[in-house]
C-alpha cells in the first residue's frame, strides 16, 4: 500500500509537469488551429538555453526561469510573424508540416553547434533534499515543479475565463467570424497567443534541465508523449490538457511500478481507448466528434 | 485580414486530430525500421587501401566516437607512413566515412556500399550492438575485414563470430567482470539492476548477473525500462524497495544522465552505491564530476593513465580541442594494427591479413598486453577499474578518472570461447 501511495505521488508530480508542457500546445491549437509540432524543439531550446545562460553568464535556474521564458516568447512571436501567419489561411496541415520542418532545423542546429552530449545543469540551491512523510517521500524539486506547474495552469485558466483578454481570445476561438462582426480584431491576438504557447514550452524546458539530460534530442521523444496528452484531453481544450497531463503521469508511474518496460506503451493504450470511446478526447468539442 | 479558419471547426479538426494521432503513432513505429535492399558484386582493389569508418555521426554516440574517430584513424595512417616511409606496402591510403544513425538497416546498407562501391578493405568502429551484428554479417558475406570498437555485445565473438570480424575494445563481459565482481568483493552483495529493454541492456544484465552471482552476491531484482525513457523516479523507488547495497544502471547516453540526476535527487547518492554498466568519459563531462563522484566503472582505456597515453591524447587534443574517449584510442589502435598486418602480409588480401592478425600479441597506446585470440577474434588487453574523482581532485579539464586497479588481459575478458562460435 505504501508503494502504491508513493507511485501515486510520483505520478501526480510528473502529471503536473506534463500538464504544463502540454498547455502551450493546447492553447496554440485552440486559438490558431495550428498543431505545433515544434513544441518539443522549443522545449529543448528552453533547456539548452538555460544551460548556455549558465555557462556564459553564470546565471542559474532562478534567473533562467524569467529570462528564458521571455526569450522564448519573443522567439515564438518571431516564428509566427515570419512563417506561421502566412499559412494560417491554408489547410492546417501546411502549418503542421512547417512546424515539423522547424523542429528538424532547430534540432540539427543545436547538434551542430553544441554536440549531442548532455550539457551540464544542476539543481538550484534551496531545492536539494527530500520531503518525507511517513514512509513516502518526494524530492523537494519534484514537489516544486508540480506545485509551480499547477499554479501556472490555474493562472492560465483564470486568465482565459475571468479576464476580458481571455474572453476575447476564447471568443475568437469559438467563432472568429462573429467576433469580428462584433468589432474584435481577431488577428491581433494571434501573434501573442502563439508566443505565449512557445514561452510555456521553453519554461517547461527550463524546469526539466536540472532533472534530466539537456541535449538536442530531448524534445524529439517528449513531443510524442505531449501529443498523447493533448489527444487524450481533447485537442485545443485547456482543461483537457491539464486533466490528461495528470492522467498520463499517473499511468506512467503505475506502469513503472507494475508493468516495467510497458510503462510507455500504456500511455498510448490509454490514448487509443480514449479515441475509440470519445474521438474528440475527454474534453474535446462536441462538433469535433460529429 | 481575411481568415477562413473559423470554418475549420466542424470539418478539419477531426482530420487534424486523426493526423496528429497518426503522426504520433508512426513516430513511435519509426524506431523499429525495416531491412534495406542489397546489391551484389565485390571487387578487390589493390592499388589503394581503403579504411571505412562507419559510426554515429549525428546521434547519441557522436561525441564519444563519431567524426573525431576519423581524426584518430588519420593519426594511425600518419604514424604508419612515418614508420615505413618508402617501404610501406600501403602507399595509397584512403579513409571513407558514413553515418549509420545507430540503425541496423542503415548500417547494413552502408556497409555494403562501403565494401562494394567505395572498395573499403576494412570497416571500423560501428557502435550499437544491433548495427554491429548487421555489419559482421556483411563482412562474412563479402569476405572483407570488420573491426568493431564501439559495440558491446558478446555475440560478435559468439553466435555471430566469423573469420573476418574482430572485436577490439570492450564487451559486456569485460564491463560486468570489472565493475560487478569488484563491487561484490567490496561488500556490495545485494544488487538491483535497472536496464533498458533492448539487446544491449538485456545482454548487460545477463553479464552483470553472472558476474555478481559468481563473486558471491545476489541480484534481487532486475527492472526493465522502456528505451528511450525520460523519467525514472518510480523505477528508482522500485529498485530501492528491496534495500540493495548496489543499484546497477545499464542505460547509456542521455538515459544514463536522466537516471543519475534522478538517482541523486532521490537522495541516494552516498547512501546506496551506484554501479554504472557502461560509461564514457564524455558522460562524466556532460554531467559534471559532482554527480558521479565516487562511482566506479570499468574503462577500456583512460587518456591520463600514463605518459604514453597522455602524449597521444595531447596530439589528439591539438587536432580536436578535446580529450579522447577509449573509442577514439581504440579506432587508432585498430587502424594502426590493420596497416601493420597489411605490411607484414605484403598485400591487402583479406585472408592474408586475417592470418597476420590471428593469434598475434600486440602492443600500442591502446592495447596493453594485447592478443588477438585466434579462436573467436576477441582482442584481449588490460582493462581498468576506475573511480570518478571528486571536484577538488580534478586538476584540469577532462581529468575525471582515477585508476583503482588494472585488470590483467587474461581476467578482463571471458577466458572461455563461446561454444556458439564456429568460424
XYZ file of C-alpha atoms in Angstrom:
713
model
C 0.000 0.000 0.000
C 2.868 2.363 0.835
C 4.326 1.612 -2.565
C 1.006 2.456 -4.208
C 0.790 5.804 -2.419
C 4.390 6.528 -3.345
C 3.699 5.758 -7.018
C 0.581 7.914 -6.916
C 2.520 10.874 -5.569
C 5.216 10.439 -8.173
C 2.569 10.173 -10.870
C 0.876 13.353 -9.731
C 4.195 15.210 -9.617
C 5.012 14.041 -13.108
C 1.487 14.822 -14.250
C 1.785 18.442 -13.194
C 4.823 18.776 -15.401
C 3.101 17.079 -18.366
C 0.123 19.391 -17.916
C 2.299 22.486 -18.079
C 4.271 21.215 -21.066
C 1.098 20.298 -22.957
C -0.697 23.522 -22.046
C 1.115 25.620 -24.656
C 0.310 23.059 -27.314
C -3.362 23.176 -26.343
C -3.504 26.977 -26.248
C -1.918 27.353 -29.681
C -4.232 24.801 -31.199
C -7.259 26.275 -29.501
C -6.660 29.800 -30.762
C -4.776 29.396 -34.034
C -5.832 25.938 -35.092
C -2.143 25.131 -35.554
C -0.838 21.748 -34.486
C 2.538 22.993 -33.329
C 4.940 20.154 -33.937
C 7.892 22.350 -32.956
C 6.710 22.347 -29.341
C 9.240 19.646 -28.433
C 12.062 21.558 -30.101
C 11.065 24.745 -28.238
C 11.052 22.758 -25.000
C 14.577 21.626 -25.909
C 15.602 25.217 -26.713
C 14.378 26.294 -23.272
C 16.554 23.698 -21.532
C 19.580 24.232 -23.775
C 19.115 27.999 -23.402
C 19.191 27.675 -19.625
C 22.390 25.614 -19.794
C 24.041 28.111 -22.153
C 22.967 31.022 -19.990
C 24.594 29.339 -17.000
C 27.743 28.627 -18.961
C 28.068 32.097 -20.478
C 26.952 34.361 -17.648
C 26.777 32.196 -14.557
C 23.079 32.994 -14.180
C 21.404 29.980 -12.640
C 17.972 28.423 -12.514
C 16.042 31.221 -10.814
C 17.252 33.797 -13.306
C 16.748 31.423 -16.228
C 13.054 30.935 -15.435
C 12.005 34.503 -16.373
C 14.805 35.213 -18.889
C 14.312 32.091 -20.979
C 10.534 32.389 -20.803
C 10.645 35.939 -22.176
C 13.251 34.978 -24.782
C 11.107 32.082 -25.937
C 8.064 34.358 -26.087
C 9.972 36.642 -28.459
C 11.146 33.639 -30.415
C 7.540 32.479 -30.722
C 6.441 35.927 -31.921
C 9.219 35.838 -34.498
C 8.184 32.380 -35.692
C 4.577 33.473 -36.043
C 5.390 36.717 -37.884
C 7.986 35.152 -40.187
C 6.406 31.830 -41.005
C 3.248 30.638 -39.334
C 0.982 33.576 -40.210
C 1.357 33.056 -43.966
C -0.011 29.560 -43.767
C -2.907 30.208 -41.380
C -5.395 30.689 -44.187
C -4.403 27.453 -45.882
C -5.199 23.900 -44.882
C -3.954 23.337 -41.268
C -1.732 20.534 -42.487
C 0.593 23.133 -44.034
C 1.411 24.586 -40.658
C 1.755 21.095 -39.289
C 4.444 20.423 -41.897
C 6.024 23.825 -41.367
C 6.450 23.320 -37.641
C 7.778 19.826 -38.288
C 10.404 21.363 -40.572
C 11.251 23.968 -37.954
C 11.793 21.115 -35.494
C 14.274 19.384 -37.790
C 16.106 22.641 -38.305
C 16.311 23.549 -34.617
C 17.405 20.081 -33.508
C 20.138 19.847 -36.127
C 21.265 23.385 -35.450
C 21.756 22.632 -31.761
C 23.511 19.355 -32.611
C 25.958 21.042 -34.970
C 26.632 23.921 -32.647
C 26.710 22.214 -29.251
C 27.134 18.497 -29.942
C 24.884 15.692 -28.826
C 26.112 15.107 -25.296
C 24.119 16.461 -22.439
C 25.047 19.975 -21.299
C 25.786 20.314 -17.565
C 22.982 21.665 -15.381
C 22.489 21.199 -11.690
C 19.753 21.501 -9.120
C 19.097 25.066 -7.969
C 20.222 25.956 -4.469
C 17.421 25.550 -1.960
C 15.707 22.704 -3.781
C 18.070 19.893 -2.914
C 16.942 17.279 -0.487
C 13.707 15.438 0.086
C 10.469 15.710 1.952
C 9.475 12.593 3.890
C 6.034 11.912 5.303
C 5.908 8.547 6.999
C 7.415 6.089 4.584
C 6.603 8.008 1.420
C 8.925 10.660 0.127
C 9.412 13.018 -2.796
C 12.363 15.174 -3.742
C 11.902 18.868 -2.993
C 12.481 19.666 -6.633
C 9.728 17.295 -7.785
C 7.322 18.981 -5.389
C 8.391 22.419 -6.556
C 7.850 21.522 -10.222
C 4.433 20.039 -9.530
C 3.210 22.980 -7.447
C 4.671 25.545 -9.825
C 3.088 23.828 -12.832
C -0.337 23.523 -11.266
C -0.259 27.159 -10.162
C 0.681 28.227 -13.652
C -2.027 26.109 -15.268
C -4.522 27.624 -12.861
C -3.314 31.141 -13.706
C -3.684 30.471 -17.426
C -7.157 29.084 -16.858
C -8.168 32.162 -14.820
C -6.662 34.419 -17.457
C -8.724 32.785 -20.153
C -12.015 32.551 -18.268
C -12.090 35.560 -15.943
C -10.410 38.390 -17.843
C -11.505 40.464 -20.821
C -8.427 39.427 -22.789
C -9.231 35.822 -22.122
C -12.794 36.324 -23.216
C -11.697 37.910 -26.488
C -9.269 35.110 -27.145
C -11.889 32.482 -26.396
C -14.493 34.241 -28.480
C -12.038 34.372 -31.367
C -11.523 30.665 -30.993
C -15.190 29.772 -30.757
C -16.357 31.845 -33.682
C -13.890 34.164 -35.338
C -16.419 35.420 -37.883
C -18.946 36.559 -35.318
C -16.273 38.035 -33.047
C -15.061 40.058 -35.980
C -18.596 41.216 -36.653
C -18.735 42.444 -33.057
C -15.716 44.640 -33.738
C -12.962 42.487 -32.302
C -9.670 42.456 -34.140
C -9.146 38.715 -34.076
C -5.837 38.775 -35.942
C -4.247 40.980 -33.321
C -4.458 38.249 -30.687
C -2.998 35.520 -32.775
C 0.667 36.534 -32.506
C 0.887 36.987 -28.725
C -1.005 33.746 -28.145
C 1.471 31.849 -30.312
C 4.350 33.493 -28.461
C 2.695 32.595 -25.162
C 2.418 28.942 -26.135
C 6.068 28.799 -27.173
C 7.067 30.555 -23.935
C 5.296 27.803 -21.973
C 7.259 25.168 -23.902
C 10.519 26.972 -23.098
C 9.541 27.271 -19.461
C 8.888 23.545 -19.279
C 12.358 23.025 -20.757
C 13.975 25.145 -18.041
C 12.086 23.166 -15.393
C 13.357 19.944 -16.917
C 17.029 20.958 -17.136
C 18.021 20.213 -13.510
C 16.436 16.781 -13.523
C 17.220 15.340 -16.939
C 19.625 15.182 -19.828
C 19.912 18.507 -21.678
C 20.601 17.760 -25.326
C 19.337 18.379 -28.849
C 17.199 15.265 -28.920
C 15.445 15.718 -25.589
C 12.283 17.089 -27.221
C 12.045 14.571 -30.050
C 10.565 11.860 -27.916
C 8.880 14.129 -25.423
C 6.667 15.690 -28.113
C 5.136 12.273 -28.782
C 4.036 11.962 -25.169
C 2.732 15.538 -25.289
C 0.645 14.736 -28.336
C -0.745 11.757 -26.485
C -1.646 14.130 -23.633
C -3.457 16.644 -25.830
C -5.197 13.982 -27.873
C -6.444 12.307 -24.680
C -7.542 15.647 -23.252
C -9.130 16.826 -26.482
C -7.191 18.990 -28.928
C -7.416 22.634 -28.004
C -9.003 22.092 -24.607
C -7.009 23.655 -21.779
C -8.829 21.828 -19.014
C -8.401 18.667 -21.081
C -4.635 19.138 -21.337
C -4.353 19.562 -17.579
C -6.539 16.594 -16.669
C -4.899 14.398 -19.297
C -1.470 15.516 -18.085
C -2.225 14.147 -14.633
C -3.817 11.044 -16.076
C -0.772 10.290 -18.219
C 1.573 10.997 -15.301
C -0.332 8.519 -13.139
C -0.458 5.883 -15.864
C 3.279 6.209 -16.401
C 4.078 5.963 -12.688
C 1.826 2.920 -12.155
C 3.246 1.463 -15.341
C 6.777 1.857 -13.999
C 5.708 0.366 -10.700
C 3.786 -2.615 -12.011
C 4.453 -3.088 -15.726
C 8.160 -2.274 -16.211
C 9.107 -1.660 -19.799
C 5.440 -1.395 -20.804
C 5.037 1.846 -18.893
C 5.156 3.993 -22.018
C 3.059 1.659 -24.091
C 0.290 2.054 -21.511
C 0.096 5.785 -22.304
C -0.668 5.000 -25.920
C -3.087 2.272 -24.973
C -4.903 4.877 -22.899
C -4.851 7.210 -25.897
C -6.260 4.544 -28.187
C -9.043 3.709 -25.751
C -9.998 7.355 -25.330
C -10.099 7.880 -29.090
C -12.285 4.805 -29.530
C -14.759 5.875 -26.874
C -14.611 9.643 -27.350
C -12.970 10.504 -30.672
C -12.709 14.171 -29.707
C -10.853 13.409 -26.473
C -12.068 13.712 -22.891
C -12.803 17.434 -23.082
C -12.839 17.935 -26.839
C -15.538 19.992 -28.509
C -18.784 18.319 -29.451
C -18.516 19.418 -33.064
C -15.177 17.735 -33.425
C -16.901 14.445 -32.773
C -19.694 14.991 -35.237
C -7.243 40.146 -42.631
C -9.496 37.554 -44.184
C -9.320 34.268 -42.426
C -11.152 31.104 -43.174
C -10.017 29.353 -40.094
C -13.372 29.541 -38.386
C -14.967 27.220 -40.887
C -12.433 24.668 -39.912
C -14.030 23.848 -36.613
C -16.632 21.458 -37.951
C -14.568 19.699 -40.570
C -10.890 19.942 -40.250
C -10.483 19.430 -36.549
C -11.330 15.812 -36.807
C -8.910 15.022 -39.621
C -6.374 17.099 -37.768
C -6.874 15.155 -34.604
C -6.524 11.987 -36.623
C -3.438 13.321 -38.393
C -1.825 14.209 -35.101
C -2.631 10.764 -33.791
C -1.315 9.120 -36.943
C 1.951 11.049 -36.834
C 2.333 10.273 -33.159
C 1.829 6.610 -33.886
C 4.115 6.494 -36.878
C 6.905 8.195 -34.965
C 6.685 5.521 -32.341
C 6.858 2.893 -35.067
C 9.731 4.651 -36.838
C 12.000 3.397 -34.090
C 11.626 -0.111 -35.468
C 12.834 0.379 -39.023
C 12.905 -2.076 -41.889
C 15.532 -4.045 -43.750
C 17.231 -2.480 -46.746
C 17.734 -3.911 -50.222
C 21.079 -5.288 -51.206
C 23.297 -5.071 -54.230
C 25.715 -7.753 -55.289
C 29.269 -7.695 -56.552
C 32.612 -7.471 -54.828
C 35.879 -6.233 -56.315
C 39.221 -6.128 -54.607
C 41.266 -3.099 -55.421
C 44.965 -3.429 -54.755
C 46.185 -0.055 -55.825
C 44.889 1.531 -52.631
C 43.914 0.527 -49.119
C 40.549 1.944 -48.148
C 39.631 2.254 -44.448
C 35.917 2.677 -43.866
C 34.687 4.380 -40.694
C 31.058 3.554 -40.038
C 29.563 5.070 -36.904
C 27.123 7.530 -35.407
C 27.877 10.946 -36.865
C 24.837 12.818 -35.589
C 23.113 10.943 -32.769
C 23.737 9.944 -29.158
C 27.143 8.364 -29.750
C 28.529 11.190 -31.882
C 30.620 12.775 -29.163
C 32.150 9.621 -27.749
C 33.276 8.383 -31.152
C 31.731 9.980 -34.262
C 33.707 12.296 -36.551
C 36.646 12.529 -34.136
C 37.349 8.847 -34.725
C 38.283 9.828 -38.263
C 40.944 12.081 -36.766
C 42.189 9.110 -34.728
C 42.373 6.956 -37.861
C 44.207 9.710 -39.725
C 46.731 9.742 -36.897
C 47.212 5.980 -37.341
C 47.753 6.417 -41.082
C 50.274 9.197 -40.475
C 52.151 7.083 -37.913
C 52.215 4.106 -40.281
C 53.539 6.218 -43.150
C 56.133 7.859 -40.924
C 57.301 4.447 -39.718
C 57.697 2.746 -43.079
C 58.192 5.647 -45.485
C 59.177 4.282 -48.902
C 58.971 0.695 -47.694
C 55.263 0.980 -46.915
C 53.205 -1.696 -48.671
C 50.121 0.522 -48.488
C 51.288 3.671 -50.235
C 47.911 4.993 -51.135
C 45.575 5.020 -48.142
C 42.107 6.460 -48.266
C 39.597 6.944 -45.418
C 35.863 6.961 -46.112
C 33.189 7.526 -43.508
C 29.437 7.172 -43.185
C 26.695 7.736 -40.622
C 24.718 4.628 -39.643
C 22.415 6.559 -37.285
C 22.555 3.603 -34.890
C 20.094 1.718 -37.070
C 20.905 -1.827 -38.134
C 19.176 -1.486 -41.519
C 21.152 1.624 -42.410
C 24.367 0.057 -41.112
C 23.656 -2.933 -43.345
C 23.194 -0.827 -46.496
C 26.119 1.478 -45.724
C 28.415 -1.477 -45.080
C 27.522 -2.955 -48.474
C 28.108 0.399 -50.094
C 31.485 0.735 -48.418
C 32.663 -2.752 -49.316
C 31.303 -2.765 -52.878
C 31.234 0.749 -54.237
C 33.858 2.523 -52.152
C 36.053 -0.574 -52.180
C 36.695 -0.466 -48.451
C 39.125 -3.185 -47.340
C 38.034 -2.829 -43.760
C 35.192 -1.259 -41.769
C 35.968 0.206 -38.350
C 34.080 1.256 -35.212
C 30.282 0.585 -35.589
C 28.765 1.332 -32.170
C 25.264 -0.001 -31.337
C 25.207 -3.769 -30.995
C 22.409 -4.477 -33.453
C 24.160 -2.402 -36.129
C 27.484 -4.128 -35.427
C 25.877 -7.559 -35.880
C 24.495 -6.448 -39.258
C 27.951 -5.329 -40.393
C 29.508 -8.598 -39.169
C 27.116 -10.462 -41.449
C 28.173 -8.294 -44.392
C 31.862 -8.770 -43.598
C 31.357 -12.509 -43.700
C 29.454 -12.380 -46.981
C 31.912 -10.028 -48.717
C 34.998 -11.632 -47.174
C 36.304 -8.245 -46.063
C 37.541 -7.222 -42.647
C 35.485 -5.663 -39.888
C 36.983 -4.495 -36.613
C 34.365 -3.433 -34.122
C 35.294 -0.890 -31.462
C 32.107 0.843 -30.360
C 29.667 -2.014 -29.738
C 29.476 -4.141 -26.595
C 27.627 -7.331 -27.475
C 29.418 -10.608 -26.845
C 27.513 -12.086 -29.795
C 30.242 -10.654 -32.067
C 32.559 -13.307 -30.672
C 29.746 -15.774 -30.041
C 26.859 -16.692 -32.291
C 27.761 -14.086 -34.930
C 31.518 -14.601 -34.965
C 33.225 -15.116 -38.301
C 36.634 -15.216 -39.919
C 36.647 -11.545 -40.911
C 35.186 -9.940 -37.779
C 37.297 -8.790 -34.813
C 36.105 -7.296 -31.534
C 38.702 -4.813 -30.382
C 37.927 -2.626 -27.361
C 35.402 -3.986 -24.855
C 32.342 -6.158 -24.378
C 29.611 -6.612 -21.806
C 31.564 -9.407 -20.113
C 34.501 -7.077 -19.537
C 32.278 -4.352 -18.069
C 30.464 -6.762 -15.764
C 33.607 -8.565 -14.654
C 35.369 -5.390 -13.588
C 32.502 -3.433 -12.075
C 30.265 -6.247 -10.833
C 32.791 -8.563 -9.262
C 34.761 -5.749 -7.605
C 31.685 -4.174 -6.069
C 30.700 -7.519 -4.532
C 34.211 -8.030 -3.145
C 33.949 -4.594 -1.547
C 30.786 -5.609 0.298
C 28.097 -4.737 -2.254
C 26.390 -8.130 -2.021
C 22.773 -7.281 -2.832
C 22.003 -5.748 -6.190
C 19.076 -4.199 -8.010
C 19.638 -3.779 -11.727
C 17.758 -1.253 -13.865
C 18.154 -1.789 -17.606
C 16.721 -0.526 -20.895
C 14.722 -3.311 -22.509
C 16.656 -3.888 -25.753
C 19.563 -6.057 -26.946
C 22.341 -4.136 -25.197
C 20.517 -3.728 -21.877
C 19.482 -7.381 -21.787
C 22.981 -8.573 -22.631
C 24.468 -6.295 -19.964
C 22.017 -7.525 -17.342
C 22.864 -11.144 -18.126
C 26.610 -10.467 -17.899
C 26.276 -8.489 -14.661
C 24.018 -11.075 -13.060
C 26.564 -13.786 -13.893
C 29.483 -11.756 -12.592
C 27.705 -10.740 -9.370
C 26.469 -14.258 -8.655
C 29.865 -15.793 -9.367
C 31.501 -13.369 -6.946
C 29.058 -14.418 -4.216
C 26.464 -11.665 -4.474
C 22.773 -11.771 -5.380
C 20.742 -9.808 -7.871
C 17.461 -9.280 -6.023
C 15.610 -7.727 -8.902
C 16.275 -6.620 -12.439
C 13.881 -3.977 -13.669
C 13.215 -3.473 -17.365
C 12.539 0.093 -18.543
C 11.417 1.473 -21.890
C 14.071 2.900 -24.186
C 14.427 5.842 -24.508
C 12.972 6.990 -21.192
C 12.954 10.429 -19.560
C 11.521 9.789 -16.155
C 12.955 7.140 -13.852
C 11.574 8.233 -10.479
C 9.241 5.288 -9.931
C 11.799 2.815 -11.300
C 14.270 4.155 -8.756
C 11.738 3.789 -5.931
C 11.161 0.236 -7.018
C 14.858 -0.585 -7.277
C 15.385 0.817 -3.784
C 12.464 -1.121 -2.324
C 14.471 -4.331 -1.835
C 17.071 -2.352 0.171
C 20.055 -3.257 -2.034
C 23.668 -2.285 -1.362
C 24.192 -1.540 -5.021
C 21.916 -0.259 -7.768
C 23.293 -1.088 -11.205
C 22.205 1.022 -14.164
C 22.713 -0.382 -17.649
C 21.473 2.620 -19.647
C 23.798 4.660 -21.843
C 23.959 8.192 -23.205
C 21.095 10.578 -22.402
C 19.139 7.973 -20.446
C 22.121 7.408 -18.176
C 22.252 11.151 -17.464
C 18.496 11.169 -16.746
C 18.876 8.244 -14.377
C 21.871 9.566 -12.447
C 20.349 13.022 -11.970
C 17.145 11.485 -10.641
C 19.039 8.923 -8.551
C 20.887 11.758 -6.831
C 17.670 13.732 -6.400
C 16.110 10.702 -4.755
C 18.727 11.246 -2.036
C 20.536 8.007 -2.793
C 23.982 9.398 -3.612
C 26.317 8.191 -0.903
C 23.570 6.007 0.597
C 23.195 3.255 -1.968
C 26.175 2.537 -4.176
C 25.652 3.284 -7.851
C 27.287 0.989 -10.395
C 27.248 2.193 -13.977
C 27.412 -0.557 -16.601
C 28.864 1.373 -19.493
C 30.250 4.859 -19.092
C 32.293 7.019 -21.377
C 34.371 9.969 -20.289
C 32.023 12.177 -22.311
C 29.204 11.199 -19.916
C 31.164 12.437 -16.915
C 31.954 15.610 -18.829
C 28.260 16.273 -19.518
C 27.019 15.637 -16.038
C 29.923 17.069 -14.088
C 32.134 15.138 -11.659
C 29.957 16.131 -8.691
C 27.066 13.960 -9.735
C 29.201 10.907 -10.466
C 31.745 11.394 -7.692
C 32.978 8.083 -6.321
C 31.167 5.989 -8.919
C 33.229 3.006 -10.019
C 33.151 1.568 -13.503
C 35.287 -0.383 -15.932
C 37.122 1.548 -18.604
C 38.903 0.046 -21.597
C 41.425 2.898 -21.672
C 41.972 6.249 -19.983
C 43.862 9.134 -21.579
C 45.650 10.273 -18.416
C 46.714 6.789 -17.250
C 50.411 7.083 -18.120
C 52.834 9.171 -20.168
C 52.327 7.184 -23.357
C 48.556 7.703 -23.253
C 48.964 11.329 -22.347
C 51.337 12.036 -25.199
C 48.877 10.544 -27.660
C 45.989 12.422 -26.036
C 47.934 15.675 -26.406
C 48.354 15.086 -30.125
C 44.650 14.261 -30.350
C 43.721 17.405 -28.478
C 45.824 19.567 -30.779
C 43.620 18.392 -33.655
C 40.216 18.206 -31.988
C 40.314 20.552 -28.963
C 39.035 17.721 -26.827
C 40.363 14.684 -24.985
C 39.904 11.219 -26.485
C 37.459 8.618 -25.218
C 38.525 4.979 -25.257
C 36.654 4.586 -28.530
C 38.891 7.161 -30.210
C 42.033 5.409 -28.985
C 40.530 2.058 -29.994
C 39.948 3.267 -33.542
C 43.527 4.487 -33.741
C 44.835 1.170 -32.491
C 42.658 -0.929 -34.805
C 43.580 1.101 -37.896
C 47.274 1.005 -36.982
C 47.363 -2.739 -36.312
C 45.441 -3.415 -39.511
C 48.008 -1.442 -41.531
C 50.828 -3.238 -39.715
C 49.229 -6.552 -40.642
C 48.970 -5.420 -44.281
C 52.654 -4.518 -44.087
C 53.573 -7.976 -42.780
C 51.356 -9.745 -45.291
C 52.573 -7.619 -48.181
C 49.035 -7.395 -49.528
C 45.578 -6.185 -48.565
C 44.066 -9.542 -49.418
C 41.619 -10.235 -46.569
C 42.630 -13.839 -45.873
C 46.307 -12.968 -45.766
C 45.686 -10.034 -43.398
C 43.460 -12.114 -41.102
C 46.279 -14.668 -40.881
C 48.654 -11.889 -39.835
C 46.310 -10.753 -37.070
C 45.172 -14.087 -35.640
C 46.981 -15.138 -32.507
C 49.317 -12.139 -32.627
C 50.475 -10.411 -29.481
C 50.089 -6.664 -29.982
C 51.054 -3.600 -28.030
C 50.322 0.039 -28.733
C 48.923 3.080 -26.980
C 45.537 1.375 -26.593
C 46.428 -2.308 -26.353
C 48.468 -3.288 -23.320
C 49.393 -6.955 -23.242
C 47.120 -7.266 -26.223
C 46.427 -10.513 -28.026
C 44.093 -11.405 -30.855
C 42.530 -14.673 -29.742
C 42.501 -16.864 -32.843
C 39.516 -18.986 -31.827
C 36.913 -16.190 -31.741
C 38.785 -12.980 -32.684
C 38.244 -11.421 -29.263
C 41.084 -8.980 -28.683
C 42.299 -9.384 -25.115
C 44.009 -6.497 -23.381
C 44.341 -4.887 -19.965
C 41.236 -3.095 -18.709
C 40.935 -0.673 -15.833
C 38.711 -0.346 -12.829
C 38.331 3.400 -12.344
C 36.662 5.755 -9.912
C 35.270 9.197 -10.701
C 37.313 11.841 -8.886
C 35.826 14.409 -6.550
C 35.746 18.003 -7.714
C 38.812 19.117 -5.742
C 40.892 16.254 -7.145
C 40.316 17.400 -10.730
C 43.388 19.313 -11.873
C 42.445 20.083 -15.464
C 39.528 19.715 -17.818
C 38.746 16.056 -18.604
C 40.870 14.884 -15.648
C 37.982 12.929 -14.202
C 39.134 9.369 -13.555
C 41.380 7.681 -11.058
C 42.547 4.203 -11.994
C 41.859 1.997 -8.965
C 43.354 -1.163 -10.412
C 44.450 -2.673 -13.692
C 42.559 -5.795 -14.643
C 45.028 -8.101 -16.447
C 44.105 -9.050 -20.005
C 43.588 -12.691 -19.072
C 40.966 -11.804 -16.433
C 39.351 -8.850 -18.145
C 37.684 -10.921 -20.849
C 35.835 -14.207 -20.818
C 38.570 -16.860 -20.736
C 36.365 -19.471 -22.382
C 35.486 -19.208 -26.042
C 31.755 -19.390 -26.638
C 30.597 -22.732 -27.964
C 28.275 -20.863 -30.309
C 31.253 -19.553 -32.244
C 32.242 -21.501 -35.330
C 34.464 -19.667 -37.768
